[in-house]
mmCIF file of C-alpha atoms in Angstrom:
data_model
loop_
_atom_site.group_PDB
_atom_site.id
_atom_site.type_symbol
_atom_site.label_atom_id
_atom_site.label_comp_id
_atom_site.label_asym_id
_atom_site.label_seq_id
_atom_site.Cartn_x
_atom_site.Cartn_y
_atom_site.Cartn_z
ATOM 1 C CA MET A 1 -0.195 -0.019 0.263
ATOM 2 C CA GLY A 2 3.058 2.443 1.290
ATOM 3 C CA GLU A 3 4.476 1.846 -2.735
ATOM 4 C CA ARG A 4 1.337 2.855 -4.006
ATOM 5 C CA PHE A 5 1.190 6.007 -2.731
ATOM 6 C CA ILE A 6 5.034 6.715 -3.692
ATOM 7 C CA ASN A 7 4.126 5.602 -6.928
ATOM 8 C CA ARG A 8 0.855 8.040 -6.802
ATOM 9 C CA GLN A 9 -1.365 5.109 -8.255
ATOM 10 C CA GLN A 10 -4.663 4.724 -8.629
ATOM 11 C CA PRO A 11 -6.745 2.769 -5.935
ATOM 12 C CA GLY A 12 -8.394 -0.759 -7.007
ATOM 13 C CA LEU A 13 -11.920 0.007 -8.166
ATOM 14 C CA GLU A 14 -13.178 -1.672 -5.367
ATOM 15 C CA ALA A 15 -11.313 0.531 -2.282
ATOM 16 C CA GLN A 16 -13.034 3.537 -5.407
ATOM 17 C CA LEU A 17 -16.207 2.472 -4.579
ATOM 18 C CA ALA A 18 -16.478 1.568 -0.845
ATOM 19 C CA ASN A 19 -15.590 5.204 -0.518
ATOM 20 C CA PHE A 20 -18.124 6.637 -2.680
ATOM 21 C CA ALA A 21 -20.464 4.737 -1.199
ATOM 22 C CA ASP A 22 -19.373 4.969 2.420
ATOM 23 C CA GLU A 23 -19.867 8.984 1.071
ATOM 24 C CA ILE A 24 -23.446 8.530 -0.415
ATOM 25 C CA ALA A 25 -24.716 6.416 2.737
ATOM 26 C CA TYR A 26 -23.031 8.791 5.455
ATOM 27 C CA ASN A 27 -24.112 12.461 4.096
ATOM 28 C CA ASN A 28 -27.570 11.139 3.298
ATOM 29 C CA HIS A 29 -27.947 9.697 7.172
ATOM 30 C CA ASP A 30 -26.520 13.383 8.434
ATOM 31 C CA VAL A 31 -29.512 14.921 6.119
ATOM 32 C CA GLU A 32 -31.161 12.690 8.240
ATOM 33 C CA ASP A 33 -29.900 12.949 11.680
ATOM 34 C CA GLY A 34 -29.302 16.608 11.857
ATOM 35 C CA ILE A 35 -33.017 17.283 10.818
ATOM 36 C CA ARG A 36 -34.744 14.902 13.672
ATOM 37 C CA ALA A 37 -31.877 16.542 15.832
ATOM 38 C CA GLY A 38 -33.459 19.966 15.253
ATOM 39 C CA LEU A 39 -29.612 21.038 13.967
ATOM 40 C CA ILE A 40 -30.835 21.776 10.746
ATOM 41 C CA SER A 41 -34.090 22.556 9.089
ATOM 42 C CA ILE A 42 -35.877 21.850 5.686
ATOM 43 C CA GLU A 43 -35.790 25.018 5.285
ATOM 44 C CA GLN A 44 -31.936 25.357 4.997
ATOM 45 C CA LEU A 45 -31.920 22.348 2.925
ATOM 46 C CA LEU A 46 -33.869 24.108 0.475
ATOM 47 C CA LEU A 47 -30.420 26.206 -0.785
ATOM 48 C CA VAL A 48 -29.158 22.147 -1.674
ATOM 49 C CA PRO A 49 -29.847 21.880 -5.167
ATOM 50 C CA LEU A 50 -30.069 18.290 -5.019
ATOM 51 C CA PHE A 51 -31.972 18.363 -1.810
ATOM 52 C CA ARG A 52 -34.791 20.962 -3.540
ATOM 53 C CA GLY A 53 -35.275 19.096 -6.843
ATOM 54 C CA TYR A 54 -36.592 15.821 -5.101
ATOM 55 C CA HIS A 55 -37.903 17.782 -2.594
ATOM 56 C CA ASP A 56 -40.108 20.105 -4.923
ATOM 57 C CA GLU A 57 -40.657 16.633 -6.898
ATOM 58 C CA VAL A 58 -42.433 14.332 -3.718
ATOM 59 C CA LEU A 59 -44.513 17.489 -2.671
ATOM 60 C CA ALA A 60 -45.412 17.479 -6.705
ATOM 61 C CA LYS A 61 -46.766 14.332 -6.649
ATOM 62 C CA TYR A 62 -47.643 13.372 -2.654
ATOM 63 C CA PRO A 63 -48.994 17.122 -1.270
ATOM 64 C CA GLU A 64 -50.084 15.802 1.873
ATOM 65 C CA LEU A 65 -46.611 14.415 2.945
ATOM 66 C CA ALA A 66 -44.624 16.000 5.832
ATOM 67 C CA GLY A 67 -42.840 15.521 8.712
ATOM 68 C CA ARG A 68 -40.316 12.332 8.557
ATOM 69 C CA ARG A 69 -42.105 10.398 5.502
ATOM 70 C CA LEU A 70 -41.048 13.365 3.690
ATOM 71 C CA ILE A 71 -38.011 13.593 4.334
ATOM 72 C CA TYR A 72 -38.005 9.694 3.697
ATOM 73 C CA GLU A 73 -39.218 10.050 0.401
ATOM 74 C CA ILE A 74 -36.467 12.911 -0.443
ATOM 75 C CA LEU A 75 -33.424 10.910 0.832
ATOM 76 C CA ARG A 76 -34.946 7.688 -1.389
ATOM 77 C CA ARG A 77 -34.834 10.029 -4.254
ATOM 78 C CA MET A 78 -31.519 11.493 -3.845
ATOM 79 C CA ILE A 79 -29.823 8.168 -2.768
ATOM 80 C CA ASN A 80 -31.033 6.498 -6.177
ATOM 81 C CA HIS A 81 -29.920 9.399 -8.075
ATOM 82 C CA LEU A 82 -26.098 9.081 -6.441
ATOM 83 C CA VAL A 83 -25.910 5.940 -6.616
ATOM 84 C CA SER A 84 -27.747 5.191 -10.551
ATOM 85 C CA ASP A 85 -25.208 8.240 -11.633
ATOM 86 C CA LEU A 86 -22.088 6.512 -9.824
ATOM 87 C CA ILE A 87 -23.204 3.694 -11.719
ATOM 88 C CA ASP A 88 -23.651 5.016 -15.291
ATOM 89 C CA SER A 89 -20.858 7.246 -15.173
ATOM 90 C CA SER A 90 -18.273 4.564 -13.510
ATOM 91 C CA ALA A 91 -19.435 2.193 -16.614
ATOM 92 C CA ALA A 92 -19.385 4.850 -19.106
ATOM 93 C CA ARG A 93 -14.846 5.335 -18.162
ATOM 94 C CA LEU A 94 -14.709 1.987 -17.439
ATOM 95 C CA SER A 95 -15.512 1.121 -21.432
ATOM 96 C CA ALA A 96 -13.773 3.942 -22.407
ATOM 97 C CA SER A 97 -10.425 3.833 -20.184
ATOM 98 C CA GLY A 98 -10.444 -0.112 -21.743
ATOM 99 C CA VAL A 99 -8.788 -1.245 -18.594
ATOM 100 C CA ARG A 100 -8.266 -5.406 -18.367
ATOM 101 C CA SER A 101 -6.090 -5.406 -15.105
ATOM 102 C CA ILE A 102 -5.947 -4.565 -12.353
ATOM 103 C CA ALA A 103 -1.989 -3.021 -12.904
ATOM 104 C CA GLU A 104 -3.801 -0.684 -15.791
ATOM 105 C CA VAL A 105 -6.471 0.188 -13.287
ATOM 106 C CA ARG A 106 -3.673 1.227 -10.375
ATOM 107 C CA ALA A 107 -1.662 2.974 -13.382
ATOM 108 C CA HIS A 108 -4.455 4.698 -14.671
ATOM 109 C CA ALA A 109 -4.076 8.631 -14.816
ATOM 110 C CA LYS A 110 -7.646 9.395 -12.677
ATOM 111 C CA PRO A 111 -9.554 7.081 -10.946
ATOM 112 C CA LEU A 112 -12.329 5.292 -12.909
ATOM 113 C CA ILE A 113 -15.293 5.377 -10.360
ATOM 114 C CA GLY A 114 -16.697 8.741 -10.203
ATOM 115 C CA PHE A 115 -20.273 10.624 -10.593
ATOM 116 C CA SER A 116 -20.607 12.555 -13.900
ATOM 117 C CA ASP A 117 -20.080 16.255 -13.335
ATOM 118 C CA GLY A 118 -23.631 17.425 -12.897
ATOM 119 C CA THR A 119 -23.933 14.740 -10.454
ATOM 120 C CA ARG A 120 -20.054 15.790 -8.438
ATOM 121 C CA GLU A 121 -21.041 19.456 -8.261
ATOM 122 C CA LEU A 122 -24.416 18.629 -6.994
ATOM 123 C CA ASN A 123 -23.019 16.073 -4.606
ATOM 124 C CA HIS A 124 -20.280 18.909 -3.438
ATOM 125 C CA ALA A 125 -23.030 21.395 -2.971
ATOM 126 C CA LEU A 126 -24.714 18.974 -0.509
ATOM 127 C CA LYS A 127 -21.418 18.046 1.356
ATOM 128 C CA THR A 128 -20.517 21.851 1.842
ATOM 129 C CA PHE A 129 -23.874 22.393 3.424
ATOM 130 C CA LEU A 130 -23.150 19.315 5.489
ATOM 131 C CA ARG A 131 -19.537 21.036 6.485
ATOM 132 C CA GLU A 132 -20.948 24.557 7.480
ATOM 133 C CA GLN A 133 -24.198 23.750 8.766
ATOM 134 C CA LEU A 134 -24.075 20.674 10.119
ATOM 135 C CA TYR A 135 -20.678 19.341 10.977
ATOM 136 C CA LYS A 136 -19.777 23.379 12.335
ATOM 137 C CA HIS A 137 -22.719 23.938 14.592
ATOM 138 C CA TYR A 138 -21.863 24.560 18.484
ATOM 139 C CA LYS A 139 -23.393 21.571 19.841
ATOM 140 C CA VAL A 140 -21.733 19.340 17.254
ATOM 141 C CA GLN A 141 -18.969 20.983 18.240
ATOM 142 C CA ARG A 142 -19.504 20.325 21.994
ATOM 143 C CA MET A 143 -20.599 16.854 21.258
ATOM 144 C CA THR A 144 -16.629 16.086 19.448
ATOM 145 C CA SER A 145 -15.015 18.161 22.140
ATOM 146 C CA LYS A 146 -16.635 15.883 24.892
ATOM 147 C CA ALA A 147 -16.341 13.127 23.058
ATOM 148 C CA ARG A 148 -12.516 13.589 22.041
ATOM 149 C CA ARG A 149 -12.664 13.902 26.415
ATOM 150 C CA VAL A 150 -14.127 11.152 27.432
ATOM 151 C CA VAL A 151 -11.794 8.991 25.158
ATOM 152 C CA ARG A 152 -8.948 10.144 26.086
ATOM 153 C CA GLU A 153 -9.479 9.801 29.957
ATOM 154 C CA LEU A 154 -10.319 6.560 30.218
ATOM 155 C CA PHE A 155 -7.275 5.836 27.588
ATOM 156 C CA ASP A 156 -5.327 6.876 30.412
ATOM 157 C CA ALA A 157 -7.069 5.440 33.326
ATOM 158 C CA PHE A 158 -6.636 1.949 31.232
ATOM 159 C CA ILE A 159 -2.996 2.482 30.638
ATOM 160 C CA ASN A 160 -2.501 3.133 33.823
ATOM 161 C CA ASP A 161 -3.881 0.699 35.546
ATOM 162 C CA PRO A 162 -5.184 -2.217 33.330
ATOM 163 C CA GLY A 163 -7.267 -3.753 36.267
ATOM 164 C CA LEU A 164 -9.671 -1.698 35.632
ATOM 165 C CA MET A 165 -11.101 -3.489 32.525
ATOM 166 C CA PRO A 166 -12.622 -6.454 32.058
ATOM 167 C CA ASP A 167 -10.194 -9.939 32.514
ATOM 168 C CA GLU A 168 -10.968 -10.877 29.154
ATOM 169 C CA HIS A 169 -9.303 -7.612 27.877
ATOM 170 C CA GLU A 170 -6.617 -7.450 30.966
ATOM 171 C CA ALA A 171 -5.288 -10.483 30.312
ATOM 172 C CA ARG A 172 -4.347 -9.328 26.545
ATOM 173 C CA THR A 173 -2.369 -6.899 28.189
ATOM 174 C CA ARG A 174 0.258 -10.094 28.592
ATOM 175 C CA LEU A 175 0.764 -8.777 25.353
ATOM 176 C CA GLU A 176 3.271 -5.815 26.778
ATOM 177 C CA LEU A 177 5.651 -8.775 27.880
ATOM 178 C CA VAL A 178 6.530 -9.623 24.292
ATOM 179 C CA LYS A 179 5.975 -5.780 22.360
ATOM 180 C CA GLY A 180 6.554 -3.661 25.297
ATOM 181 C CA PRO A 181 4.832 -0.795 26.316
ATOM 182 C CA ALA A 182 2.974 -0.915 22.865
ATOM 183 C CA GLY A 183 0.992 -4.214 23.669
ATOM 184 C CA ARG A 184 -0.760 -2.523 26.505
ATOM 185 C CA ALA A 185 -1.133 0.419 24.231
ATOM 186 C CA ARG A 186 -2.946 -1.614 21.762
ATOM 187 C CA ALA A 187 -5.277 -4.087 23.867
ATOM 188 C CA VAL A 188 -6.668 -0.306 25.619
ATOM 189 C CA ALA A 189 -7.047 0.893 22.095
ATOM 190 C CA ASP A 190 -9.097 -2.092 21.197
ATOM 191 C CA TYR A 191 -11.004 -2.820 23.872
ATOM 192 C CA ILE A 192 -12.489 0.979 23.550
ATOM 193 C CA ALA A 193 -12.754 0.919 19.621
ATOM 194 C CA GLY A 194 -15.209 -1.964 20.877
ATOM 195 C CA MET A 195 -17.680 -0.198 22.884
ATOM 196 C CA THR A 196 -20.446 1.738 21.634
ATOM 197 C CA ASP A 197 -20.980 5.657 22.836
ATOM 198 C CA ARG A 198 -23.619 4.398 24.881
ATOM 199 C CA TYR A 199 -21.416 1.654 26.758
ATOM 200 C CA ALA A 200 -17.974 4.749 26.762
ATOM 201 C CA ILE A 201 -20.409 7.459 28.202
ATOM 202 C CA LEU A 202 -21.283 5.100 31.131
ATOM 203 C CA GLU A 203 -17.930 3.299 31.884
ATOM 204 C CA HIS A 204 -16.877 6.764 31.865
ATOM 205 C CA ARG A 205 -19.502 7.895 34.638
ATOM 206 C CA ARG A 206 -17.951 4.554 36.559
ATOM 207 C CA LEU A 207 -15.003 5.855 36.212
ATOM 208 C CA PHE A 208 -14.726 8.657 36.830
ATOM 209 C CA GLU A 209 -18.068 9.861 38.698
ATOM 210 C CA PRO A 210 -18.254 8.460 42.440
ATOM 211 C CA SER A 211 -22.290 8.495 42.426
ATOM 212 C CA GLU A 212 -21.759 5.353 39.250
ATOM 213 C CA ARG A 213 -19.228 3.144 41.346
ATOM 214 C CA THR A 214 -20.092 0.288 41.735
#
């Protein structure tokens, strides 16, 4: 992998596709979550061309729709638009490129998986909106700051006293006998990485809030 980056080669087709699939899923999920949390509004989203187009289309067909059902229908169409365009544009690009092997894919001047020019602009406008109106929202910034603090304090607590972890995780810290401090750090990081958000907050309360300790 390091050699690919050094030689400025393209990722494989699967990796290129996975990047777009993740982006489509996360962006549209964030729109839904942002509306549900009251951090962004439909009125704000009407400034996003992709959302506005399908908002108008849905209401023209189903004028009685509102609330979550309206959002669902809009997002369903947005996702279909992005996925369909990605498939069609990528297929055309692959056909025109003439590539026949993974080596040719990696050596190609540009990625072969991607949107058409028009849809790329629509998707970029959506991402810009989310970055400016959702991800930079003061409530999101506060939650992000709190999450960093929780993870950092959990890591420090477990690295200083591995006995605070459940037995099956504490036993893994024996890796440090072979790998030194990195073994303990790996075991602690794996334990924290396996936590859900809710469980991490609960563990933090147990460790740092006396009333929660058992």
